[in-house]
mmCIF file of C-alpha atoms in Angstrom:
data_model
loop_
_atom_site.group_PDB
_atom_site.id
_atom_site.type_symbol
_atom_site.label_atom_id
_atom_site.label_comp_id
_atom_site.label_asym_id
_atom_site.label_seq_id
_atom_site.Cartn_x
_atom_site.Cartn_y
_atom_site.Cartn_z
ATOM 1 C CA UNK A 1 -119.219 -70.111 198.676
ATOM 2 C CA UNK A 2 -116.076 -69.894 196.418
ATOM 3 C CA UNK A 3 -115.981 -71.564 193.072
ATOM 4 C CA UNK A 4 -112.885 -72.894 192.245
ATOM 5 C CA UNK A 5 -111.337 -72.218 188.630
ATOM 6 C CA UNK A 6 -109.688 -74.792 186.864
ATOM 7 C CA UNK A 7 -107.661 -74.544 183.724
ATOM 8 C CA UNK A 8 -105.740 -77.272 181.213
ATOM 9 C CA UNK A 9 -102.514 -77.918 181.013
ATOM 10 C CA UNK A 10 -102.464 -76.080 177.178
ATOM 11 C CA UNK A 11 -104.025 -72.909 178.924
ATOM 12 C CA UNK A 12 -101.194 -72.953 181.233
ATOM 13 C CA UNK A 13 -98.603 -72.911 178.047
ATOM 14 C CA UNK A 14 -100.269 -70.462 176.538
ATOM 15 C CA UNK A 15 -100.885 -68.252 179.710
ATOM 16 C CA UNK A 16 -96.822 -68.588 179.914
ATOM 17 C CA UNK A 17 -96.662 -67.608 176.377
ATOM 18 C CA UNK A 18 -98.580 -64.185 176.601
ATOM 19 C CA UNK A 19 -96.954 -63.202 179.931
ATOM 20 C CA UNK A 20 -92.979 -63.904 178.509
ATOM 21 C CA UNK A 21 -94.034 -61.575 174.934
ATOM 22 C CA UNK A 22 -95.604 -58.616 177.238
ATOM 23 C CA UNK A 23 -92.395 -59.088 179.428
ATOM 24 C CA UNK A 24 -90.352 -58.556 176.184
ATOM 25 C CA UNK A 25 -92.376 -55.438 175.243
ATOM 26 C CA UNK A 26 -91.979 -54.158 179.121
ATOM 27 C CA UNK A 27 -88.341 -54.365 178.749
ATOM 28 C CA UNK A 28 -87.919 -52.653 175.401
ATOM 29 C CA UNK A 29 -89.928 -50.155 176.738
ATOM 30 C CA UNK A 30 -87.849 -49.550 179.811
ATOM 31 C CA UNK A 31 -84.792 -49.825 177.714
ATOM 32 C CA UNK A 32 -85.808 -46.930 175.067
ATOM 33 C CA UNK A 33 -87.328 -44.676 177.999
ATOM 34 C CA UNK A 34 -83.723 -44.869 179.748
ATOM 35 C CA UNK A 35 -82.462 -44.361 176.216
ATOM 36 C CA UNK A 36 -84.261 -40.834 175.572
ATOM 37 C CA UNK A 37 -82.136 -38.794 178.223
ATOM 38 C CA UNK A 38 -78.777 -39.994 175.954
ATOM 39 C CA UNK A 39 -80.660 -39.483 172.812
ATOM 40 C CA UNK A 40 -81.426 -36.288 173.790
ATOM 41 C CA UNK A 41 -78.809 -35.084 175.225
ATOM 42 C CA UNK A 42 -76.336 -36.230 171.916
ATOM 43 C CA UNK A 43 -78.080 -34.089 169.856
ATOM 44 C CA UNK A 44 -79.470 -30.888 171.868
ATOM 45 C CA UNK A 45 -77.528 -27.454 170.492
ATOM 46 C CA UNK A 46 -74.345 -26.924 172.154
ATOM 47 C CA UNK A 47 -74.619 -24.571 175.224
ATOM 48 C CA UNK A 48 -72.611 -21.370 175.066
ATOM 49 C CA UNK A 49 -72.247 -18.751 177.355
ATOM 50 C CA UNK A 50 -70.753 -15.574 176.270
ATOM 51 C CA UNK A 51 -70.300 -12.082 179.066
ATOM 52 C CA UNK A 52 -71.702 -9.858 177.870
ATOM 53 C CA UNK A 53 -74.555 -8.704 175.109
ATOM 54 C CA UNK A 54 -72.295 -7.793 171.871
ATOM 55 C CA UNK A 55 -70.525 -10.837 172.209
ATOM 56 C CA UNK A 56 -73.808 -13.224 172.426
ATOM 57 C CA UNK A 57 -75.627 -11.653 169.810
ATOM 58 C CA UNK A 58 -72.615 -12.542 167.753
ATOM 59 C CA UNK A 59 -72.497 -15.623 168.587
ATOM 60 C CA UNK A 60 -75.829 -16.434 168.238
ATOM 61 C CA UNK A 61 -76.155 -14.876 164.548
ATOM 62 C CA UNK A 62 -73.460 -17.526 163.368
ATOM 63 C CA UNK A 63 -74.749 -20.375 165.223
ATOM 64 C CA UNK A 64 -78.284 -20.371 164.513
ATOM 65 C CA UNK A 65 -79.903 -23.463 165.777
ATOM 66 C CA UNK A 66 -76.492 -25.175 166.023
ATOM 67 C CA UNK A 67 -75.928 -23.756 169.244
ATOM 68 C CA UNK A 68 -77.701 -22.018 172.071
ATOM 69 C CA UNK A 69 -76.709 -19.111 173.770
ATOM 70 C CA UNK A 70 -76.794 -17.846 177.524
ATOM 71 C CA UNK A 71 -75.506 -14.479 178.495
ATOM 72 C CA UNK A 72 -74.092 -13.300 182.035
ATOM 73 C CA UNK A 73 -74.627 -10.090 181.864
ATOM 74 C CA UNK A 74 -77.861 -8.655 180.540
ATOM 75 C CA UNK A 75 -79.603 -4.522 179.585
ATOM 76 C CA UNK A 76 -78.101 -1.857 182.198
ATOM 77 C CA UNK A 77 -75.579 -4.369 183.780
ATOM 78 C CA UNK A 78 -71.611 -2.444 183.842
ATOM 79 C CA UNK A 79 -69.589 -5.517 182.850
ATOM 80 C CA UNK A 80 -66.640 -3.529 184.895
ATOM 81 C CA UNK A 81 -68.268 -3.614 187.967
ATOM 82 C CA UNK A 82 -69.912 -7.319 187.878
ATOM 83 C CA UNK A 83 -69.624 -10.106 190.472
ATOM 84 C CA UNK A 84 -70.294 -13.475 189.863
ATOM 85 C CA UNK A 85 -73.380 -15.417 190.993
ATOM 86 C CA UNK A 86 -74.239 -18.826 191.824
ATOM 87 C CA UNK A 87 -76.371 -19.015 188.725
ATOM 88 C CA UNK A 88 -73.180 -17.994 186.508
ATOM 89 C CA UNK A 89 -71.293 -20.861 187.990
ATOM 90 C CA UNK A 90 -73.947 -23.106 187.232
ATOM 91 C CA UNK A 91 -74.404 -21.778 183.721
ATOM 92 C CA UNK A 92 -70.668 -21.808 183.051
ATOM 93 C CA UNK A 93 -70.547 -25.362 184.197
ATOM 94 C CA UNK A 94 -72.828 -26.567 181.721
ATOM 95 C CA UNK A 95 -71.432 -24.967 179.103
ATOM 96 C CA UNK A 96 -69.859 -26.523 176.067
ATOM 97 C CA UNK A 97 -67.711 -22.867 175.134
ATOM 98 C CA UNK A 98 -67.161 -20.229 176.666
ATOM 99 C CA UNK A 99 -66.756 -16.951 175.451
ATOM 100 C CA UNK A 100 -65.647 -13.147 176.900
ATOM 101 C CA UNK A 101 -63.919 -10.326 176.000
ATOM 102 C CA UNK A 102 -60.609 -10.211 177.470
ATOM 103 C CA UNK A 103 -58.396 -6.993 177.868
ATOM 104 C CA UNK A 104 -59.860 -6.994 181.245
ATOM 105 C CA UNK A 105 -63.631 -5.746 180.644
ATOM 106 C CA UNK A 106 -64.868 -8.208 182.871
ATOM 107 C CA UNK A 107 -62.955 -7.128 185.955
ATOM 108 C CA UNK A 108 -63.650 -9.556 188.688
ATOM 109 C CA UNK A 109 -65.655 -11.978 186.734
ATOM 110 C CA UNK A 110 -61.745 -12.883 185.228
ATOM 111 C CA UNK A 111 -60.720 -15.154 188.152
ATOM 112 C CA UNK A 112 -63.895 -17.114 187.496
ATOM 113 C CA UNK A 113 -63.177 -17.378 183.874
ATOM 114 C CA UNK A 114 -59.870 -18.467 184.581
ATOM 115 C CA UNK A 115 -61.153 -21.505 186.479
ATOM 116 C CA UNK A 116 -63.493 -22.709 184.020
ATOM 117 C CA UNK A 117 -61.361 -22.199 181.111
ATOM 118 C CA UNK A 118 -58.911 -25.056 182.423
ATOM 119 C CA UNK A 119 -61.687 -27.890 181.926
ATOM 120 C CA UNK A 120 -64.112 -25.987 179.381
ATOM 121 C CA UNK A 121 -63.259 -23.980 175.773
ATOM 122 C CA UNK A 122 -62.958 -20.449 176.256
ATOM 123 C CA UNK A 123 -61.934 -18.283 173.867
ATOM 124 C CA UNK A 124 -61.474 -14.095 174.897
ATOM 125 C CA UNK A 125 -62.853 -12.824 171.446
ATOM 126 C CA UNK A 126 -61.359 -9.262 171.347
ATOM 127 C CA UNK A 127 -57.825 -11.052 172.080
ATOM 128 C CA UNK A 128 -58.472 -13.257 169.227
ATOM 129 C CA UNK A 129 -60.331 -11.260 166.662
ATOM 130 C CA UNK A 130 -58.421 -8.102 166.409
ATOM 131 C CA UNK A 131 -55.269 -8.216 164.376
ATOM 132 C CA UNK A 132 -53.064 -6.518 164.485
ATOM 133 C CA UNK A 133 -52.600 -6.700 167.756
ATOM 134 C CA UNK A 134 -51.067 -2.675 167.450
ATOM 135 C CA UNK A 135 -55.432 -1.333 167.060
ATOM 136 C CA UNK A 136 -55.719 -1.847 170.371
ATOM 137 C CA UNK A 137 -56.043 1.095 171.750
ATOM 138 C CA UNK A 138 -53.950 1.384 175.366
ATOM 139 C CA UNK A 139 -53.542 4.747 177.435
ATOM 140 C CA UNK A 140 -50.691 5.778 180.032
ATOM 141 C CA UNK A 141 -53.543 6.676 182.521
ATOM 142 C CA UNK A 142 -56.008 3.615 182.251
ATOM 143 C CA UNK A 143 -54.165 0.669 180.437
ATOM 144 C CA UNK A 144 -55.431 -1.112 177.709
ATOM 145 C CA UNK A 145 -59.397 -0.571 176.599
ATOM 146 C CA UNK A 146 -61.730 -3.536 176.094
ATOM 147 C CA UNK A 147 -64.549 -1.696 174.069
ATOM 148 C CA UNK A 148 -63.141 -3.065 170.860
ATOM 149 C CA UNK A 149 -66.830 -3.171 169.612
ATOM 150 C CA UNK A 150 -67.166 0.385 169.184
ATOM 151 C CA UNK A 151 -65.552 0.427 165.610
ATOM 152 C CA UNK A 152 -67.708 -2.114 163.912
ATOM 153 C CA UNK A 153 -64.940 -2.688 161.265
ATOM 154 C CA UNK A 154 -62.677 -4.298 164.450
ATOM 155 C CA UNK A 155 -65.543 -5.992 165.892
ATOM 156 C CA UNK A 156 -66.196 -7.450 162.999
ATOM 157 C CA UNK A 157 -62.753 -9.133 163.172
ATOM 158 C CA UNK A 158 -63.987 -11.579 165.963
ATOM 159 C CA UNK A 159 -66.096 -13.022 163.622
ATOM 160 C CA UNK A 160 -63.932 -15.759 162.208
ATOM 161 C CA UNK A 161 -62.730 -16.905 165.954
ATOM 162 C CA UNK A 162 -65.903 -17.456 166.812
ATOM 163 C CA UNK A 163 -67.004 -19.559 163.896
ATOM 164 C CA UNK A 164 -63.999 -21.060 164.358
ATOM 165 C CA UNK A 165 -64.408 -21.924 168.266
ATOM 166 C CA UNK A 166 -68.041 -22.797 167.279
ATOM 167 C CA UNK A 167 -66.998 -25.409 164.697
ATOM 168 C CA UNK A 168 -64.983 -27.228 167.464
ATOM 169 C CA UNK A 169 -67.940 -28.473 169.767
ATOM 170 C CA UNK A 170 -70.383 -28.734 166.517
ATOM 171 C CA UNK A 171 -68.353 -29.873 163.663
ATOM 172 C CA UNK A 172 -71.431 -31.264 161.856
ATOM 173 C CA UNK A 173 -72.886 -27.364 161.694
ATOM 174 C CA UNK A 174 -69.350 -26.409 159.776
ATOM 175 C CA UNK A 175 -70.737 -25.329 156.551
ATOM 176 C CA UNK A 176 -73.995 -24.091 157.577
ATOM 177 C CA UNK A 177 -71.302 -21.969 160.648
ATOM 178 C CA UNK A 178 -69.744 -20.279 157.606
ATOM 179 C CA UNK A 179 -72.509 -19.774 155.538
ATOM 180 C CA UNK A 180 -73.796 -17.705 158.429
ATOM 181 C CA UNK A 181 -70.751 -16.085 159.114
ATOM 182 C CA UNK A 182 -69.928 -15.104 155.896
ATOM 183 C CA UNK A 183 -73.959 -13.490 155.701
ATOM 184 C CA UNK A 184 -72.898 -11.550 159.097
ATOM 185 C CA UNK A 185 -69.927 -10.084 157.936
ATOM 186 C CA UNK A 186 -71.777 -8.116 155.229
ATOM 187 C CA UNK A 187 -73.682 -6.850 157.431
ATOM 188 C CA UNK A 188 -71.400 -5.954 159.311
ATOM 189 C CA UNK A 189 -69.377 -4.293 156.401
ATOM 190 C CA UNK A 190 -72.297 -2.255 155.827
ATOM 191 C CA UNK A 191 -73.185 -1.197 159.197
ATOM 192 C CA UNK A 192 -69.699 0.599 159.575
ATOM 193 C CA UNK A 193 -70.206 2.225 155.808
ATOM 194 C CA UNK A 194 -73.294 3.759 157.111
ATOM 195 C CA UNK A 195 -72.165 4.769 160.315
ATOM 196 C CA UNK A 196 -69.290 6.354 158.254
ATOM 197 C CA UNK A 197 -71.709 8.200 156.096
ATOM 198 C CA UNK A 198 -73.860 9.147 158.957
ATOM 199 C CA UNK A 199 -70.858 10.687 160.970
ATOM 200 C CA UNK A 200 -69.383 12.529 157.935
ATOM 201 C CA UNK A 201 -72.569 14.766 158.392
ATOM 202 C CA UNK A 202 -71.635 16.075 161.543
ATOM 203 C CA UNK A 203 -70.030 19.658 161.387
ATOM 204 C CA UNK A 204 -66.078 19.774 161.910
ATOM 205 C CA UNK A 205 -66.787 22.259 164.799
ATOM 206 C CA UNK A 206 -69.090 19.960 166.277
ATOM 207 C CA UNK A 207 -67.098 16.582 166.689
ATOM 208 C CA UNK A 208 -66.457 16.405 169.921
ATOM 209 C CA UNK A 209 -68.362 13.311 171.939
ATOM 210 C CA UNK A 210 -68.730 13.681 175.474
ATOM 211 C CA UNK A 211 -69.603 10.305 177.342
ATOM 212 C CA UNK A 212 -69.611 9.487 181.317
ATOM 213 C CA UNK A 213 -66.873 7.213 180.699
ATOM 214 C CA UNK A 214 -64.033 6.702 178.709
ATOM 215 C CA UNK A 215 -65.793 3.965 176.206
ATOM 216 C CA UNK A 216 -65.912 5.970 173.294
ATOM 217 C CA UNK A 217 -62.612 6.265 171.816
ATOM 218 C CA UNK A 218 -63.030 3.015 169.080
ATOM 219 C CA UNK A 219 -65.571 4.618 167.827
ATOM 220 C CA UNK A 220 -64.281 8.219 167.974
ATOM 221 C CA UNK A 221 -60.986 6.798 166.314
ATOM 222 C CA UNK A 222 -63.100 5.358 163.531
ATOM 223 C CA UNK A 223 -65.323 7.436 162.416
ATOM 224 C CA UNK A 224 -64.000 10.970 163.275
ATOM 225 C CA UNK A 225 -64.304 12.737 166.479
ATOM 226 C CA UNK A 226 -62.329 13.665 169.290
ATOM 227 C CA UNK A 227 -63.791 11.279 172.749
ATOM 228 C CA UNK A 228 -64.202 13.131 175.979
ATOM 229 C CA UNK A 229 -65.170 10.483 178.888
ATOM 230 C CA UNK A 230 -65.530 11.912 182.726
ATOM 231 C CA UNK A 231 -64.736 8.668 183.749
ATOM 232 C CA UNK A 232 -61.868 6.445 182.655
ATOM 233 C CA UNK A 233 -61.798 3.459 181.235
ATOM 234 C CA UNK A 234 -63.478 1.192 183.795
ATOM 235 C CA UNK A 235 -65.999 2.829 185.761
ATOM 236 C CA UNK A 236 -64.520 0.985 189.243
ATOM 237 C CA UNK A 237 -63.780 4.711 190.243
ATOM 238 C CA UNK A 238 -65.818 7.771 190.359
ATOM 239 C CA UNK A 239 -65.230 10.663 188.388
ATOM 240 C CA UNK A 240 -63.532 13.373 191.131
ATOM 241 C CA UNK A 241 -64.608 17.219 191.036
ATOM 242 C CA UNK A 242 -61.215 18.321 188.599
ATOM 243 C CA UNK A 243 -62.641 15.754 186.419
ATOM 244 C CA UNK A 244 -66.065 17.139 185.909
ATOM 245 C CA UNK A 245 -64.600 20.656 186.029
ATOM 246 C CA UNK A 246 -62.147 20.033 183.203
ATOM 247 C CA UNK A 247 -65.178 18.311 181.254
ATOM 248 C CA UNK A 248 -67.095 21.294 181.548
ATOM 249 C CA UNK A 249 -64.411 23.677 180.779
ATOM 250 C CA UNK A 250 -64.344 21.323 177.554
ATOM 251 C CA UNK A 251 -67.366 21.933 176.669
ATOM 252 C CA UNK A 252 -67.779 26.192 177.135
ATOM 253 C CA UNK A 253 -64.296 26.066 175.426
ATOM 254 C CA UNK A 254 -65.637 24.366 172.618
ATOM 255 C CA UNK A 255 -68.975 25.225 172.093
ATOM 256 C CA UNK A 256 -69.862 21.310 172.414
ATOM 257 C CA UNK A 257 -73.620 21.072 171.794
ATOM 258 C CA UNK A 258 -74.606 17.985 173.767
ATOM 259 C CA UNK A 259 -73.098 15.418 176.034
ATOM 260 C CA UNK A 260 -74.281 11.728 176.494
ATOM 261 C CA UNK A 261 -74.737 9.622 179.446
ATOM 262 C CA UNK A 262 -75.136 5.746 178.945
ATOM 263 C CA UNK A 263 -77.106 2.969 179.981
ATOM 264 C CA UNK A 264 -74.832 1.060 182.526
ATOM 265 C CA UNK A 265 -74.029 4.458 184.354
ATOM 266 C CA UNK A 266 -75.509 6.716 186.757
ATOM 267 C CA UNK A 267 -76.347 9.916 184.743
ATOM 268 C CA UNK A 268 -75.709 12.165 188.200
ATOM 269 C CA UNK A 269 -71.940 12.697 187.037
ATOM 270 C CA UNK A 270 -72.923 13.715 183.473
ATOM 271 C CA UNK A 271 -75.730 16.025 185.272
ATOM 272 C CA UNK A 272 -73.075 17.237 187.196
ATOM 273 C CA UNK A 273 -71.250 18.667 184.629
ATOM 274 C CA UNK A 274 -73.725 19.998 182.412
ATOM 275 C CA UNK A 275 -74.551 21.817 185.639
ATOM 276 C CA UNK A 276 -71.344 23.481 185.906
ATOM 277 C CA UNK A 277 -71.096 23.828 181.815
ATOM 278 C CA UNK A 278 -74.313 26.641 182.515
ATOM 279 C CA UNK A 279 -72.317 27.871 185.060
ATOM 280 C CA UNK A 280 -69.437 28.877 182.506
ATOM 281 C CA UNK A 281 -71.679 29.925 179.809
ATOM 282 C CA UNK A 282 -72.194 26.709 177.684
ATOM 283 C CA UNK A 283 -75.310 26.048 176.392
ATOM 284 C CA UNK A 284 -74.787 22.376 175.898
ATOM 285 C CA UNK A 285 -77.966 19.873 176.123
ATOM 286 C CA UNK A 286 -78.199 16.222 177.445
ATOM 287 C CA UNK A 287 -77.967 14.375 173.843
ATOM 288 C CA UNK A 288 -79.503 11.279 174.585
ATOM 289 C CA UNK A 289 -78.531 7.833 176.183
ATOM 290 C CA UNK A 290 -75.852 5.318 174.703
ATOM 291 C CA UNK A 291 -75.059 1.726 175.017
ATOM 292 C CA UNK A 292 -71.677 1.417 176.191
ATOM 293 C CA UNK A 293 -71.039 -1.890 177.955
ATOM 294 C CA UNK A 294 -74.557 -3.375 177.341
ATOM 295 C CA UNK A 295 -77.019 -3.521 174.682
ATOM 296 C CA UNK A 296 -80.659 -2.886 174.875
ATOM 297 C CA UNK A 297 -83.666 -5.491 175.873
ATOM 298 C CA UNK A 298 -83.709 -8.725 173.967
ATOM 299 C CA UNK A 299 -86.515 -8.734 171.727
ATOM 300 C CA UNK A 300 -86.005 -4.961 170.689
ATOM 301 C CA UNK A 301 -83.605 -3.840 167.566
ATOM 302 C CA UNK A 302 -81.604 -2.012 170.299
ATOM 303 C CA UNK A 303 -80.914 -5.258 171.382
ATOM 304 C CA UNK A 304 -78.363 -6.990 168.979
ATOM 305 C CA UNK A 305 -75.228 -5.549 168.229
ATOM 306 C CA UNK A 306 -76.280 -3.935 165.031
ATOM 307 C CA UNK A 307 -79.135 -2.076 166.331
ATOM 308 C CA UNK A 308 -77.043 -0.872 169.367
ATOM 309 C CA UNK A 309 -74.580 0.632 166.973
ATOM 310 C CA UNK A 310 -77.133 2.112 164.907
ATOM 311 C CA UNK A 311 -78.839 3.253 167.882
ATOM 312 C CA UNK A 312 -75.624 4.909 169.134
ATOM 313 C CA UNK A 313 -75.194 6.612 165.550
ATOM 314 C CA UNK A 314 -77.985 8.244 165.232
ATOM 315 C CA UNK A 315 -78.583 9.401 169.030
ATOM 316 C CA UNK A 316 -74.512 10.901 168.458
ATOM 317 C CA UNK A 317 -75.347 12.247 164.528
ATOM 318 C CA UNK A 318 -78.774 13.623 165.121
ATOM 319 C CA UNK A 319 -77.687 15.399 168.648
ATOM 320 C CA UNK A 320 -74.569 17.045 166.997
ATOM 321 C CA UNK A 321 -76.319 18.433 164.066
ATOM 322 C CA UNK A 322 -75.710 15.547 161.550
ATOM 323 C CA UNK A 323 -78.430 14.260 159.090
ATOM 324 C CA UNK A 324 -78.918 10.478 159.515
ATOM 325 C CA UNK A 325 -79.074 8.501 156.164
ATOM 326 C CA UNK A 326 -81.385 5.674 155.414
ATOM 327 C CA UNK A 327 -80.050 1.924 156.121
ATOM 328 C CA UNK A 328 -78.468 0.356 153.756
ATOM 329 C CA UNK A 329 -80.453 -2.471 151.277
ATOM 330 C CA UNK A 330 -77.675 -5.148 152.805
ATOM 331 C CA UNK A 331 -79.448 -4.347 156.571
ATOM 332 C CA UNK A 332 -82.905 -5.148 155.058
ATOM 333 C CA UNK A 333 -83.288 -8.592 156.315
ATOM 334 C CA UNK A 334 -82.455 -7.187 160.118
ATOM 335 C CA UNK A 335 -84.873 -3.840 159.557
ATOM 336 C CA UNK A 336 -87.605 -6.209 158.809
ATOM 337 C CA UNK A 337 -87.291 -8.433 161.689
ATOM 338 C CA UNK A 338 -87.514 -5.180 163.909
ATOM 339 C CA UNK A 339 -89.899 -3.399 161.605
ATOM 340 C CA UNK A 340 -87.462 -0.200 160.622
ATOM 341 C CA UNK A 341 -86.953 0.414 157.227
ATOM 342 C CA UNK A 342 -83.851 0.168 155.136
ATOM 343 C CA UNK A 343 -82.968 1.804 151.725
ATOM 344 C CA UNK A 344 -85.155 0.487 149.242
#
């Protein structure tokens, strides 16, 4: 048997009452949920995707949380040699600004670029950041040579353009963009003082750097030694038999003490011509492995910009017969986030 209910006509008033207030606080409730995508979206970090390594880490020391960085092309990866992926596209499309090197490092990845940078802010930080335009360093054989981060005192020239480029999608972070930049610099001041120092130690009969490619010569320009690279300037072509001959003949000639492969190349044609080095007489020794085109793993010193260059340094000073000086106190703060030590 059912029992009925009955209710007054007051109950039904205030039964209307109760349901239009919860109907309010439904609808400002679906309101501010379809209100937190926007929200969130206005004030997430701008995305930025830079090429390669030494361009990201820059990027990311002057943008702190203003901004976050994605880069293309990660430890081991030959920047020369790269193809696009899907993912890049996608990351590129989403980005905010763009940034590369220019003078053609990023061979085939350039058409890409070119697309993007119609719609999107790109800025090719070598092209912008190293004035004047006369340091670039061009050749007869190979054309002009992207590895403008090799002298630290150039690279640090693409500091400003950045910070400027950066202040452009984040103008609220303007200040706080300087403040960093300005910090970075110093640092940057001081890592090429210390290289400096470090190189000076190396014997005049010993400054000759022999690489697998032909990355080298910023930083033999810089800081003092003459650049032998198997391989030209791109690494799109191997290194033929006269090349590794006339390497070797380099080194029996001149008594060169160790040669250097590099992370983004196969060390066969380096092994190659230590091989036929013996053969001549030479007694030179593999020296170690350098970042050329790529920096180390995130999360290790060897993989900023700073510690790549240090890394380079000391692999180059301490294989050559150099002495390797302490860091300087203005490299503290980045010593301590990896643990190294610095000059007191």
């Amino acid at each position: 048997m059912f029992r009925l209910a009955t209710i007054s006509l007051e109950g039904v008033r205030n039964l209307l009452r109760v349901g239009a207030r919860r109907s309010a606080t439904l609808g400002l409730l679906a309101v501010a949920a379809a209100l937190v995508p926007v929200a969130a979206a206005q004030s997430r970090p701008a995305q930025v995707v830079a090429t390669v390594g030494m361009i990201g880490d820059v990027a990311a020391e002057i943008a702190g949380t203003c901004a976050e960085v994605t880069v293309l092309m990660g430890p081991g990866v030959d920047p020369h040699l790269y193809q696009a992926t899907s993912g890049d596209v996608r990351e590129l499309g989403r980005a905010d600004l763009i940034l590369y090197g220019g003078l053609s490092l990023e061979g085939q990845l350039g058409d890409v670029l070119d697309r993007f940078g119609a719609r999107t802010p790109t800025l090719a930080v070598s092209e912008a950041g190293v004035a004047p335009a006369e340091r670039i360093r061009t050749s007869s054989a190979y054309g002009v040579d992207p590895h403008v981060w090799m002298d630290v005192s150039l690279w640090s020239g693409t500091i400003d353009p950045i910070a400027d480029a950066l202040a452009e999608v984040v103008p609220d972070c303007d200040a706080a963009l300087r403040e960093r930049a300005e910090r970075y610099r110093s640092q940057l001041l001081a890592l090429h003082a210390w290289t400096l120092d470090a190189t000076a130690t190396v014997p005049e009969d010993h400054r000759v750097l022999v690489t697998a490619h032909d990355a080298f010569e910023y930083f033999g320009r810089a800081y003092g030694f003459d650049v032998v690279g198997i391989q030209g300037v791109s690494t799109e072509s191997e290194a033929s038999v006269a090349d590794i001959r006339a390497t070797a003949e380099t080194i029996a000639s001149a008594g060169v003490p160790a040669v250097f492969v590099e992370t983004t190349i196969n060390p066969r044609t380096v092994e190659a011509v230590l091989a036929a080095a013996e053969r001549m007489g030479a007694a030179a020794e593999l020296g170690g492995s350098l970042y050329a085109d790529a920096m180390g793993e995130p999360g290790t010193p060897d993989g900023t910009y700073l510690g790549m260059l240090r890394a380079n340094t000391v692999a180059i000073v301490a294989a050559l017969g150099g002495e390797v000086p302490p860091l300087p106190p203005e490299l503290a703060p980045w010593a301590e986030r990896f643990g190294l030590e610095a000059a007191p």
